[in-house]
Amino acid sequence: MKPQIFVVATAVIGWTPIAFAETDHQPGMDHAAHMQMQRPPDRTLTEPGQGAFAALSEAVRVLEADPDTDWTKVDLAGLRAHLLDMDRLVTDTAVTETMLSDGILAVATGDDATIATLRRMVPAHAAQLGRDDRWRVLATETDTGAELRVTSSDPAVVARIKGLGFFGLMASQDHHRGHHMMMARGEDAHAH
C-alpha cells in the first residue's frame, strides 16, 4: 500500500480564513498548479479608508473614468465640506425626539459648528424627504439648531417614522450618491 501524505495549510485573506488541504499525493503532481486551482479569487479591498476619504476616493475614480468630466468645474473641496457636515450631524448632534400621535418632532442642537451644520443639512434634507408623499415634512431653523417634524395619517408610516427617528430620517431616501457626484462635478446639488 502506497503511503498518503496529508498537507493542511491555513491562510488568511482579507480577514477571511481559507483552508487548503491536499489529501492524495500523486507522483509527478504539479503542486503550484494544484494550489492555484484551489485559491479563491483575488480579494481586493473595496474600502479605501475612513468614510469621507472613501467617498472622495470613489468620486475621484468616477471623475477620472469619465472622459466628459469638466475639470474646470470639479469641486472636491465642496464635497469634502459636505462630508464633514454629514459626519458632524451624525457624531456631534444632540437630539430630543418627541413622539407625536402622527409622527415625530425632533429638536437638534450642538456646539456652534454643529448648529451651522444643522441649519445647512436639515432644511435641505427635509426638502428631499418631502418628495415622498407618504408623509408631511416641516423643517425649521432655530436659535440652537433645527427642528424636524415628520407626520403621516397612515399608522404604518407613522410606525416607520418613529422607528427611523431623526438620524434614520436624515439617512433615508437614497439620494446621497447622486447628490455627492453632482457636488464633485461642481453642479448645483440642491437643484435635483
JSON list of C-alpha atoms in Angstrom, two decimals:
[
{"chain": "A", "resi": 1, "resn": "MET", "atom": "CA", "xyz": [0.00, 0.00, 0.00]},
{"chain": "A", "resi": 2, "resn": "LYS", "atom": "CA", "xyz": [1.32, 3.39, -1.02]},
{"chain": "A", "resi": 3, "resn": "PRO", "atom": "CA", "xyz": [1.62, 5.91, 1.85]},
{"chain": "A", "resi": 4, "resn": "GLN", "atom": "CA", "xyz": [-0.52, 9.03, 1.59]},
{"chain": "A", "resi": 5, "resn": "ILE", "atom": "CA", "xyz": [0.76, 12.41, 2.62]},
{"chain": "A", "resi": 6, "resn": "PHE", "atom": "CA", "xyz": [-1.64, 14.91, 4.11]},
{"chain": "A", "resi": 7, "resn": "VAL", "atom": "CA", "xyz": [-0.78, 18.59, 3.99]},
{"chain": "A", "resi": 8, "resn": "VAL", "atom": "CA", "xyz": [-3.02, 21.16, 5.63]},
{"chain": "A", "resi": 9, "resn": "ALA", "atom": "CA", "xyz": [-2.36, 24.88, 5.44]},
{"chain": "A", "resi": 10, "resn": "THR", "atom": "CA", "xyz": [-4.42, 27.83, 6.53]},
{"chain": "A", "resi": 11, "resn": "ALA", "atom": "CA", "xyz": [-4.21, 31.29, 5.04]},
{"chain": "A", "resi": 12, "resn": "VAL", "atom": "CA", "xyz": [-5.94, 34.49, 5.95]},
{"chain": "A", "resi": 13, "resn": "ILE", "atom": "CA", "xyz": [-7.04, 36.61, 3.01]},
{"chain": "A", "resi": 14, "resn": "GLY", "atom": "CA", "xyz": [-8.94, 39.84, 3.67]},
{"chain": "A", "resi": 15, "resn": "TRP", "atom": "CA", "xyz": [-9.77, 38.64, 7.19]},
{"chain": "A", "resi": 16, "resn": "THR", "atom": "CA", "xyz": [-11.42, 35.51, 5.80]},
{"chain": "A", "resi": 17, "resn": "PRO", "atom": "CA", "xyz": [-9.67, 32.29, 6.83]},
{"chain": "A", "resi": 18, "resn": "ILE", "atom": "CA", "xyz": [-9.21, 29.93, 3.90]},
{"chain": "A", "resi": 19, "resn": "ALA", "atom": "CA", "xyz": [-8.08, 26.36, 4.42]},
{"chain": "A", "resi": 20, "resn": "PHE", "atom": "CA", "xyz": [-6.29, 24.34, 1.76]},
{"chain": "A", "resi": 21, "resn": "ALA", "atom": "CA", "xyz": [-5.86, 20.61, 2.07]},
{"chain": "A", "resi": 22, "resn": "GLU", "atom": "CA", "xyz": [-4.14, 18.08, -0.14]},
{"chain": "A", "resi": 23, "resn": "THR", "atom": "CA", "xyz": [-5.37, 14.61, 0.64]},
{"chain": "A", "resi": 24, "resn": "ASP", "atom": "CA", "xyz": [-3.86, 12.46, -2.10]},
{"chain": "A", "resi": 25, "resn": "HIS", "atom": "CA", "xyz": [-0.34, 12.99, -3.32]},
{"chain": "A", "resi": 26, "resn": "GLN", "atom": "CA", "xyz": [0.34, 11.60, -6.77]},
{"chain": "A", "resi": 27, "resn": "PRO", "atom": "CA", "xyz": [3.85, 11.22, -8.21]},
{"chain": "A", "resi": 28, "resn": "GLY", "atom": "CA", "xyz": [4.61, 13.97, -10.71]},
{"chain": "A", "resi": 29, "resn": "MET", "atom": "CA", "xyz": [1.76, 16.18, -9.43]},
{"chain": "A", "resi": 30, "resn": "ASP", "atom": "CA", "xyz": [2.23, 19.90, -10.16]},
{"chain": "A", "resi": 31, "resn": "HIS", "atom": "CA", "xyz": [1.76, 21.39, -6.66]},
{"chain": "A", "resi": 32, "resn": "ALA", "atom": "CA", "xyz": [1.84, 25.01, -7.81]},
{"chain": "A", "resi": 33, "resn": "ALA", "atom": "CA", "xyz": [-0.91, 24.43, -10.39]},
{"chain": "A", "resi": 34, "resn": "HIS", "atom": "CA", "xyz": [-2.92, 22.41, -7.88]},
{"chain": "A", "resi": 35, "resn": "MET", "atom": "CA", "xyz": [-2.72, 25.14, -5.24]},
{"chain": "A", "resi": 36, "resn": "GLN", "atom": "CA", "xyz": [-3.53, 27.84, -7.84]},
{"chain": "A", "resi": 37, "resn": "MET", "atom": "CA", "xyz": [-6.75, 25.99, -8.71]},
{"chain": "A", "resi": 38, "resn": "GLN", "atom": "CA", "xyz": [-7.78, 25.88, -5.06]},
{"chain": "A", "resi": 39, "resn": "ARG", "atom": "CA", "xyz": [-7.17, 29.58, -4.31]},
{"chain": "A", "resi": 40, "resn": "PRO", "atom": "CA", "xyz": [-10.22, 31.81, -4.14]},
{"chain": "A", "resi": 41, "resn": "PRO", "atom": "CA", "xyz": [-10.42, 34.80, -6.49]},
{"chain": "A", "resi": 42, "resn": "ASP", "atom": "CA", "xyz": [-8.41, 37.92, -5.65]},
{"chain": "A", "resi": 43, "resn": "ARG", "atom": "CA", "xyz": [-9.70, 39.61, -2.51]},
{"chain": "A", "resi": 44, "resn": "THR", "atom": "CA", "xyz": [-9.27, 43.28, -3.38]},
{"chain": "A", "resi": 45, "resn": "LEU", "atom": "CA", "xyz": [-10.27, 45.75, -0.71]},
{"chain": "A", "resi": 46, "resn": "THR", "atom": "CA", "xyz": [-13.28, 47.88, -1.55]},
{"chain": "A", "resi": 47, "resn": "GLU", "atom": "CA", "xyz": [-12.99, 50.42, 1.29]},
{"chain": "A", "resi": 48, "resn": "PRO", "atom": "CA", "xyz": [-10.09, 52.84, 0.66]},
{"chain": "A", "resi": 49, "resn": "GLY", "atom": "CA", "xyz": [-10.09, 54.23, 4.21]},
{"chain": "A", "resi": 50, "resn": "GLN", "atom": "CA", "xyz": [-12.11, 56.38, 6.55]},
{"chain": "A", "resi": 51, "resn": "GLY", "atom": "CA", "xyz": [-15.64, 57.21, 5.35]},
{"chain": "A", "resi": 52, "resn": "ALA", "atom": "CA", "xyz": [-15.10, 60.74, 3.99]},
{"chain": "A", "resi": 53, "resn": "PHE", "atom": "CA", "xyz": [-11.81, 59.72, 2.40]},
{"chain": "A", "resi": 54, "resn": "ALA", "atom": "CA", "xyz": [-13.52, 56.70, 0.85]},
{"chain": "A", "resi": 55, "resn": "ALA", "atom": "CA", "xyz": [-16.33, 58.86, -0.58]},
{"chain": "A", "resi": 56, "resn": "LEU", "atom": "CA", "xyz": [-13.82, 61.32, -2.04]},
{"chain": "A", "resi": 57, "resn": "SER", "atom": "CA", "xyz": [-11.72, 58.48, -3.44]},
{"chain": "A", "resi": 58, "resn": "GLU", "atom": "CA", "xyz": [-14.78, 56.97, -5.11]},
{"chain": "A", "resi": 59, "resn": "ALA", "atom": "CA", "xyz": [-15.78, 60.33, -6.59]},
{"chain": "A", "resi": 60, "resn": "VAL", "atom": "CA", "xyz": [-12.24, 60.82, -7.96]},
{"chain": "A", "resi": 61, "resn": "ARG", "atom": "CA", "xyz": [-12.33, 57.34, -9.52]},
{"chain": "A", "resi": 62, "resn": "VAL", "atom": "CA", "xyz": [-15.66, 58.09, -11.26]},
{"chain": "A", "resi": 63, "resn": "LEU", "atom": "CA", "xyz": [-14.49, 61.52, -12.43]},
{"chain": "A", "resi": 64, "resn": "GLU", "atom": "CA", "xyz": [-11.24, 60.10, -13.82]},
{"chain": "A", "resi": 65, "resn": "ALA", "atom": "CA", "xyz": [-13.10, 57.31, -15.64]},
{"chain": "A", "resi": 66, "resn": "ASP", "atom": "CA", "xyz": [-15.50, 59.76, -17.30]},
{"chain": "A", "resi": 67, "resn": "PRO", "atom": "CA", "xyz": [-13.98, 61.31, -20.45]},
{"chain": "A", "resi": 68, "resn": "ASP", "atom": "CA", "xyz": [-16.62, 64.08, -20.29]},
{"chain": "A", "resi": 69, "resn": "THR", "atom": "CA", "xyz": [-15.53, 65.34, -16.86]},
{"chain": "A", "resi": 70, "resn": "ASP", "atom": "CA", "xyz": [-15.13, 69.12, -16.95]},
{"chain": "A", "resi": 71, "resn": "TRP", "atom": "CA", "xyz": [-12.14, 69.51, -14.66]},
{"chain": "A", "resi": 72, "resn": "THR", "atom": "CA", "xyz": [-12.62, 73.29, -14.58]},
{"chain": "A", "resi": 73, "resn": "LYS", "atom": "CA", "xyz": [-15.83, 72.77, -12.59]},
{"chain": "A", "resi": 74, "resn": "VAL", "atom": "CA", "xyz": [-14.83, 69.87, -10.30]},
{"chain": "A", "resi": 75, "resn": "ASP", "atom": "CA", "xyz": [-15.31, 70.84, -6.64]},
{"chain": "A", "resi": 76, "resn": "LEU", "atom": "CA", "xyz": [-13.93, 68.15, -4.36]},
{"chain": "A", "resi": 77, "resn": "ALA", "atom": "CA", "xyz": [-13.38, 70.72, -1.60]},
{"chain": "A", "resi": 78, "resn": "GLY", "atom": "CA", "xyz": [-17.13, 71.39, -1.63]},
{"chain": "A", "resi": 79, "resn": "LEU", "atom": "CA", "xyz": [-17.86, 67.67, -1.44]},
{"chain": "A", "resi": 80, "resn": "ARG", "atom": "CA", "xyz": [-15.37, 67.34, 1.43]},
{"chain": "A", "resi": 81, "resn": "ALA", "atom": "CA", "xyz": [-17.13, 70.16, 3.33]},
{"chain": "A", "resi": 82, "resn": "HIS", "atom": "CA", "xyz": [-20.46, 68.38, 2.86]},
{"chain": "A", "resi": 83, "resn": "LEU", "atom": "CA", "xyz": [-18.99, 65.07, 4.03]},
{"chain": "A", "resi": 84, "resn": "LEU", "atom": "CA", "xyz": [-17.68, 66.83, 7.15]},
{"chain": "A", "resi": 85, "resn": "ASP", "atom": "CA", "xyz": [-21.20, 68.19, 7.71]},
{"chain": "A", "resi": 86, "resn": "MET", "atom": "CA", "xyz": [-22.58, 64.66, 7.39]},
{"chain": "A", "resi": 87, "resn": "ASP", "atom": "CA", "xyz": [-20.06, 63.38, 9.93]},
{"chain": "A", "resi": 88, "resn": "ARG", "atom": "CA", "xyz": [-20.75, 66.24, 12.35]},
{"chain": "A", "resi": 89, "resn": "LEU", "atom": "CA", "xyz": [-24.50, 65.69, 12.00]},
{"chain": "A", "resi": 90, "resn": "VAL", "atom": "CA", "xyz": [-24.19, 62.04, 12.99]},
{"chain": "A", "resi": 91, "resn": "THR", "atom": "CA", "xyz": [-21.48, 62.32, 15.66]},
{"chain": "A", "resi": 92, "resn": "ASP", "atom": "CA", "xyz": [-21.93, 65.74, 17.29]},
{"chain": "A", "resi": 93, "resn": "THR", "atom": "CA", "xyz": [-25.68, 66.42, 17.17]},
{"chain": "A", "resi": 94, "resn": "ALA", "atom": "CA", "xyz": [-27.76, 66.14, 20.33]},
{"chain": "A", "resi": 95, "resn": "VAL", "atom": "CA", "xyz": [-31.39, 65.32, 19.55]},
{"chain": "A", "resi": 96, "resn": "THR", "atom": "CA", "xyz": [-34.53, 65.34, 21.65]},
{"chain": "A", "resi": 97, "resn": "GLU", "atom": "CA", "xyz": [-37.30, 63.35, 19.98]},
{"chain": "A", "resi": 98, "resn": "THR", "atom": "CA", "xyz": [-40.92, 63.82, 20.93]},
{"chain": "A", "resi": 99, "resn": "MET", "atom": "CA", "xyz": [-43.23, 61.05, 19.75]},
{"chain": "A", "resi": 100, "resn": "LEU", "atom": "CA", "xyz": [-46.43, 62.51, 18.38]},
{"chain": "A", "resi": 101, "resn": "SER", "atom": "CA", "xyz": [-49.62, 60.56, 17.71]},
{"chain": "A", "resi": 102, "resn": "ASP", "atom": "CA", "xyz": [-48.99, 61.02, 13.98]},
{"chain": "A", "resi": 103, "resn": "GLY", "atom": "CA", "xyz": [-45.16, 61.04, 13.83]},
{"chain": "A", "resi": 104, "resn": "ILE", "atom": "CA", "xyz": [-42.18, 62.71, 15.42]},
{"chain": "A", "resi": 105, "resn": "LEU", "atom": "CA", "xyz": [-40.79, 66.11, 16.36]},
{"chain": "A", "resi": 106, "resn": "ALA", "atom": "CA", "xyz": [-37.00, 66.14, 16.61]},
{"chain": "A", "resi": 107, "resn": "VAL", "atom": "CA", "xyz": [-35.16, 69.10, 18.11]},
{"chain": "A", "resi": 108, "resn": "ALA", "atom": "CA", "xyz": [-31.48, 69.01, 17.13]},
{"chain": "A", "resi": 109, "resn": "THR", "atom": "CA", "xyz": [-28.68, 71.10, 18.61]},
{"chain": "A", "resi": 110, "resn": "GLY", "atom": "CA", "xyz": [-24.97, 71.12, 19.41]},
{"chain": "A", "resi": 111, "resn": "ASP", "atom": "CA", "xyz": [-21.96, 73.40, 19.51]},
{"chain": "A", "resi": 112, "resn": "ASP", "atom": "CA", "xyz": [-21.64, 76.37, 17.12]},
{"chain": "A", "resi": 113, "resn": "ALA", "atom": "CA", "xyz": [-20.18, 74.28, 14.27]},
{"chain": "A", "resi": 114, "resn": "THR", "atom": "CA", "xyz": [-22.93, 71.68, 14.70]},
{"chain": "A", "resi": 115, "resn": "ILE", "atom": "CA", "xyz": [-25.64, 74.35, 14.74]},
{"chain": "A", "resi": 116, "resn": "ALA", "atom": "CA", "xyz": [-24.29, 75.68, 11.43]},
{"chain": "A", "resi": 117, "resn": "THR", "atom": "CA", "xyz": [-24.29, 72.12, 10.06]},
{"chain": "A", "resi": 118, "resn": "LEU", "atom": "CA", "xyz": [-27.88, 71.56, 11.18]},
{"chain": "A", "resi": 119, "resn": "ARG", "atom": "CA", "xyz": [-29.01, 74.77, 9.51]},
{"chain": "A", "resi": 120, "resn": "ARG", "atom": "CA", "xyz": [-27.43, 73.62, 6.23]},
{"chain": "A", "resi": 121, "resn": "MET", "atom": "CA", "xyz": [-28.45, 69.98, 6.31]},
{"chain": "A", "resi": 122, "resn": "VAL", "atom": "CA", "xyz": [-31.85, 69.66, 7.96]},
{"chain": "A", "resi": 123, "resn": "PRO", "atom": "CA", "xyz": [-33.80, 72.00, 5.62]},
{"chain": "A", "resi": 124, "resn": "ALA", "atom": "CA", "xyz": [-32.04, 70.59, 2.53]},
{"chain": "A", "resi": 125, "resn": "HIS", "atom": "CA", "xyz": [-32.77, 67.02, 3.55]},
{"chain": "A", "resi": 126, "resn": "ALA", "atom": "CA", "xyz": [-36.33, 67.86, 4.60]},
{"chain": "A", "resi": 127, "resn": "ALA", "atom": "CA", "xyz": [-36.95, 69.03, 1.04]},
{"chain": "A", "resi": 128, "resn": "GLN", "atom": "CA", "xyz": [-35.73, 65.64, -0.18]},
{"chain": "A", "resi": 129, "resn": "LEU", "atom": "CA", "xyz": [-37.90, 63.81, 2.39]},
{"chain": "A", "resi": 130, "resn": "GLY", "atom": "CA", "xyz": [-40.89, 65.93, 1.32]},
{"chain": "A", "resi": 131, "resn": "ARG", "atom": "CA", "xyz": [-40.78, 64.35, -2.14]},
{"chain": "A", "resi": 132, "resn": "ASP", "atom": "CA", "xyz": [-42.22, 61.19, -0.57]},
{"chain": "A", "resi": 133, "resn": "ASP", "atom": "CA", "xyz": [-46.00, 61.71, -0.44]},
{"chain": "A", "resi": 134, "resn": "ARG", "atom": "CA", "xyz": [-46.49, 59.17, 2.36]},
{"chain": "A", "resi": 135, "resn": "TRP", "atom": "CA", "xyz": [-45.58, 61.80, 4.96]},
{"chain": "A", "resi": 136, "resn": "ARG", "atom": "CA", "xyz": [-45.56, 65.51, 5.64]},
{"chain": "A", "resi": 137, "resn": "VAL", "atom": "CA", "xyz": [-42.24, 67.15, 6.47]},
{"chain": "A", "resi": 138, "resn": "LEU", "atom": "CA", "xyz": [-41.51, 70.50, 8.10]},
{"chain": "A", "resi": 139, "resn": "ALA", "atom": "CA", "xyz": [-38.01, 71.74, 8.95]},
{"chain": "A", "resi": 140, "resn": "THR", "atom": "CA", "xyz": [-37.45, 74.89, 10.96]},
{"chain": "A", "resi": 141, "resn": "GLU", "atom": "CA", "xyz": [-34.19, 76.63, 11.81]},
{"chain": "A", "resi": 142, "resn": "THR", "atom": "CA", "xyz": [-33.95, 77.61, 15.47]},
{"chain": "A", "resi": 143, "resn": "ASP", "atom": "CA", "xyz": [-31.53, 79.70, 17.51]},
{"chain": "A", "resi": 144, "resn": "THR", "atom": "CA", "xyz": [-29.95, 76.48, 18.75]},
{"chain": "A", "resi": 145, "resn": "GLY", "atom": "CA", "xyz": [-30.07, 74.36, 15.58]},
{"chain": "A", "resi": 146, "resn": "ALA", "atom": "CA", "xyz": [-33.06, 72.91, 13.78]},
{"chain": "A", "resi": 147, "resn": "GLU", "atom": "CA", "xyz": [-36.38, 71.15, 14.28]},
{"chain": "A", "resi": 148, "resn": "LEU", "atom": "CA", "xyz": [-37.69, 68.39, 12.06]},
{"chain": "A", "resi": 149, "resn": "ARG", "atom": "CA", "xyz": [-41.36, 67.37, 12.18]},
{"chain": "A", "resi": 150, "resn": "VAL", "atom": "CA", "xyz": [-42.42, 64.35, 10.10]},
{"chain": "A", "resi": 151, "resn": "THR", "atom": "CA", "xyz": [-46.03, 63.15, 10.27]},
{"chain": "A", "resi": 152, "resn": "SER", "atom": "CA", "xyz": [-48.49, 60.91, 8.45]},
{"chain": "A", "resi": 153, "resn": "SER", "atom": "CA", "xyz": [-52.13, 59.85, 8.62]},
{"chain": "A", "resi": 154, "resn": "ASP", "atom": "CA", "xyz": [-51.17, 56.22, 7.81]},
{"chain": "A", "resi": 155, "resn": "PRO", "atom": "CA", "xyz": [-50.46, 54.22, 11.00]},
{"chain": "A", "resi": 156, "resn": "ALA", "atom": "CA", "xyz": [-47.91, 52.02, 9.20]},
{"chain": "A", "resi": 157, "resn": "VAL", "atom": "CA", "xyz": [-45.99, 55.09, 8.01]},
{"chain": "A", "resi": 158, "resn": "VAL", "atom": "CA", "xyz": [-46.22, 56.63, 11.50]},
{"chain": "A", "resi": 159, "resn": "ALA", "atom": "CA", "xyz": [-44.58, 53.48, 12.88]},
{"chain": "A", "resi": 160, "resn": "ARG", "atom": "CA", "xyz": [-41.86, 53.77, 10.24]},
{"chain": "A", "resi": 161, "resn": "ILE", "atom": "CA", "xyz": [-41.25, 57.46, 11.07]},
{"chain": "A", "resi": 162, "resn": "LYS", "atom": "CA", "xyz": [-40.92, 56.67, 14.76]},
{"chain": "A", "resi": 163, "resn": "GLY", "atom": "CA", "xyz": [-38.69, 53.70, 14.05]},
{"chain": "A", "resi": 164, "resn": "LEU", "atom": "CA", "xyz": [-36.38, 55.80, 11.88]},
{"chain": "A", "resi": 165, "resn": "GLY", "atom": "CA", "xyz": [-36.17, 58.70, 14.29]},
{"chain": "A", "resi": 166, "resn": "PHE", "atom": "CA", "xyz": [-34.16, 61.81, 13.46]},
{"chain": "A", "resi": 167, "resn": "PHE", "atom": "CA", "xyz": [-30.98, 60.07, 12.31]},
{"chain": "A", "resi": 168, "resn": "GLY", "atom": "CA", "xyz": [-32.78, 57.43, 10.27]},
{"chain": "A", "resi": 169, "resn": "LEU", "atom": "CA", "xyz": [-34.88, 60.10, 8.57]},
{"chain": "A", "resi": 170, "resn": "MET", "atom": "CA", "xyz": [-31.75, 62.10, 7.78]},
{"chain": "A", "resi": 171, "resn": "ALA", "atom": "CA", "xyz": [-30.16, 58.99, 6.26]},
{"chain": "A", "resi": 172, "resn": "SER", "atom": "CA", "xyz": [-33.24, 57.82, 4.33]},
{"chain": "A", "resi": 173, "resn": "GLN", "atom": "CA", "xyz": [-34.22, 58.50, 0.71]},
{"chain": "A", "resi": 174, "resn": "ASP", "atom": "CA", "xyz": [-31.25, 57.04, -1.14]},
{"chain": "A", "resi": 175, "resn": "HIS", "atom": "CA", "xyz": [-30.18, 60.18, -2.99]},
{"chain": "A", "resi": 176, "resn": "HIS", "atom": "CA", "xyz": [-26.80, 60.73, -1.37]},
{"chain": "A", "resi": 177, "resn": "ARG", "atom": "CA", "xyz": [-24.55, 59.17, -4.02]},
{"chain": "A", "resi": 178, "resn": "GLY", "atom": "CA", "xyz": [-26.11, 61.16, -6.87]},
{"chain": "A", "resi": 179, "resn": "HIS", "atom": "CA", "xyz": [-26.06, 64.28, -4.70]},
{"chain": "A", "resi": 180, "resn": "HIS", "atom": "CA", "xyz": [-22.37, 63.74, -3.95]},
{"chain": "A", "resi": 181, "resn": "MET", "atom": "CA", "xyz": [-21.44, 63.24, -7.61]},
{"chain": "A", "resi": 182, "resn": "MET", "atom": "CA", "xyz": [-23.25, 66.47, -8.51]},
{"chain": "A", "resi": 183, "resn": "MET", "atom": "CA", "xyz": [-21.22, 68.27, -5.83]},
{"chain": "A", "resi": 184, "resn": "ALA", "atom": "CA", "xyz": [-17.97, 66.69, -7.04]},
{"chain": "A", "resi": 185, "resn": "ARG", "atom": "CA", "xyz": [-18.75, 67.81, -10.62]},
{"chain": "A", "resi": 186, "resn": "GLY", "atom": "CA", "xyz": [-19.37, 71.35, -9.37]},
{"chain": "A", "resi": 187, "resn": "GLU", "atom": "CA", "xyz": [-23.09, 71.21, -10.21]},
{"chain": "A", "resi": 188, "resn": "ASP", "atom": "CA", "xyz": [-25.93, 72.64, -8.11]},
{"chain": "A", "resi": 189, "resn": "ALA", "atom": "CA", "xyz": [-26.62, 69.63, -5.91]},
{"chain": "A", "resi": 190, "resn": "HIS", "atom": "CA", "xyz": [-29.78, 71.15, -4.46]},
{"chain": "A", "resi": 191, "resn": "ALA", "atom": "CA", "xyz": [-31.41, 71.63, -7.85]},
{"chain": "A", "resi": 192, "resn": "HIS", "atom": "CA", "xyz": [-32.22, 67.94, -8.27]}
]
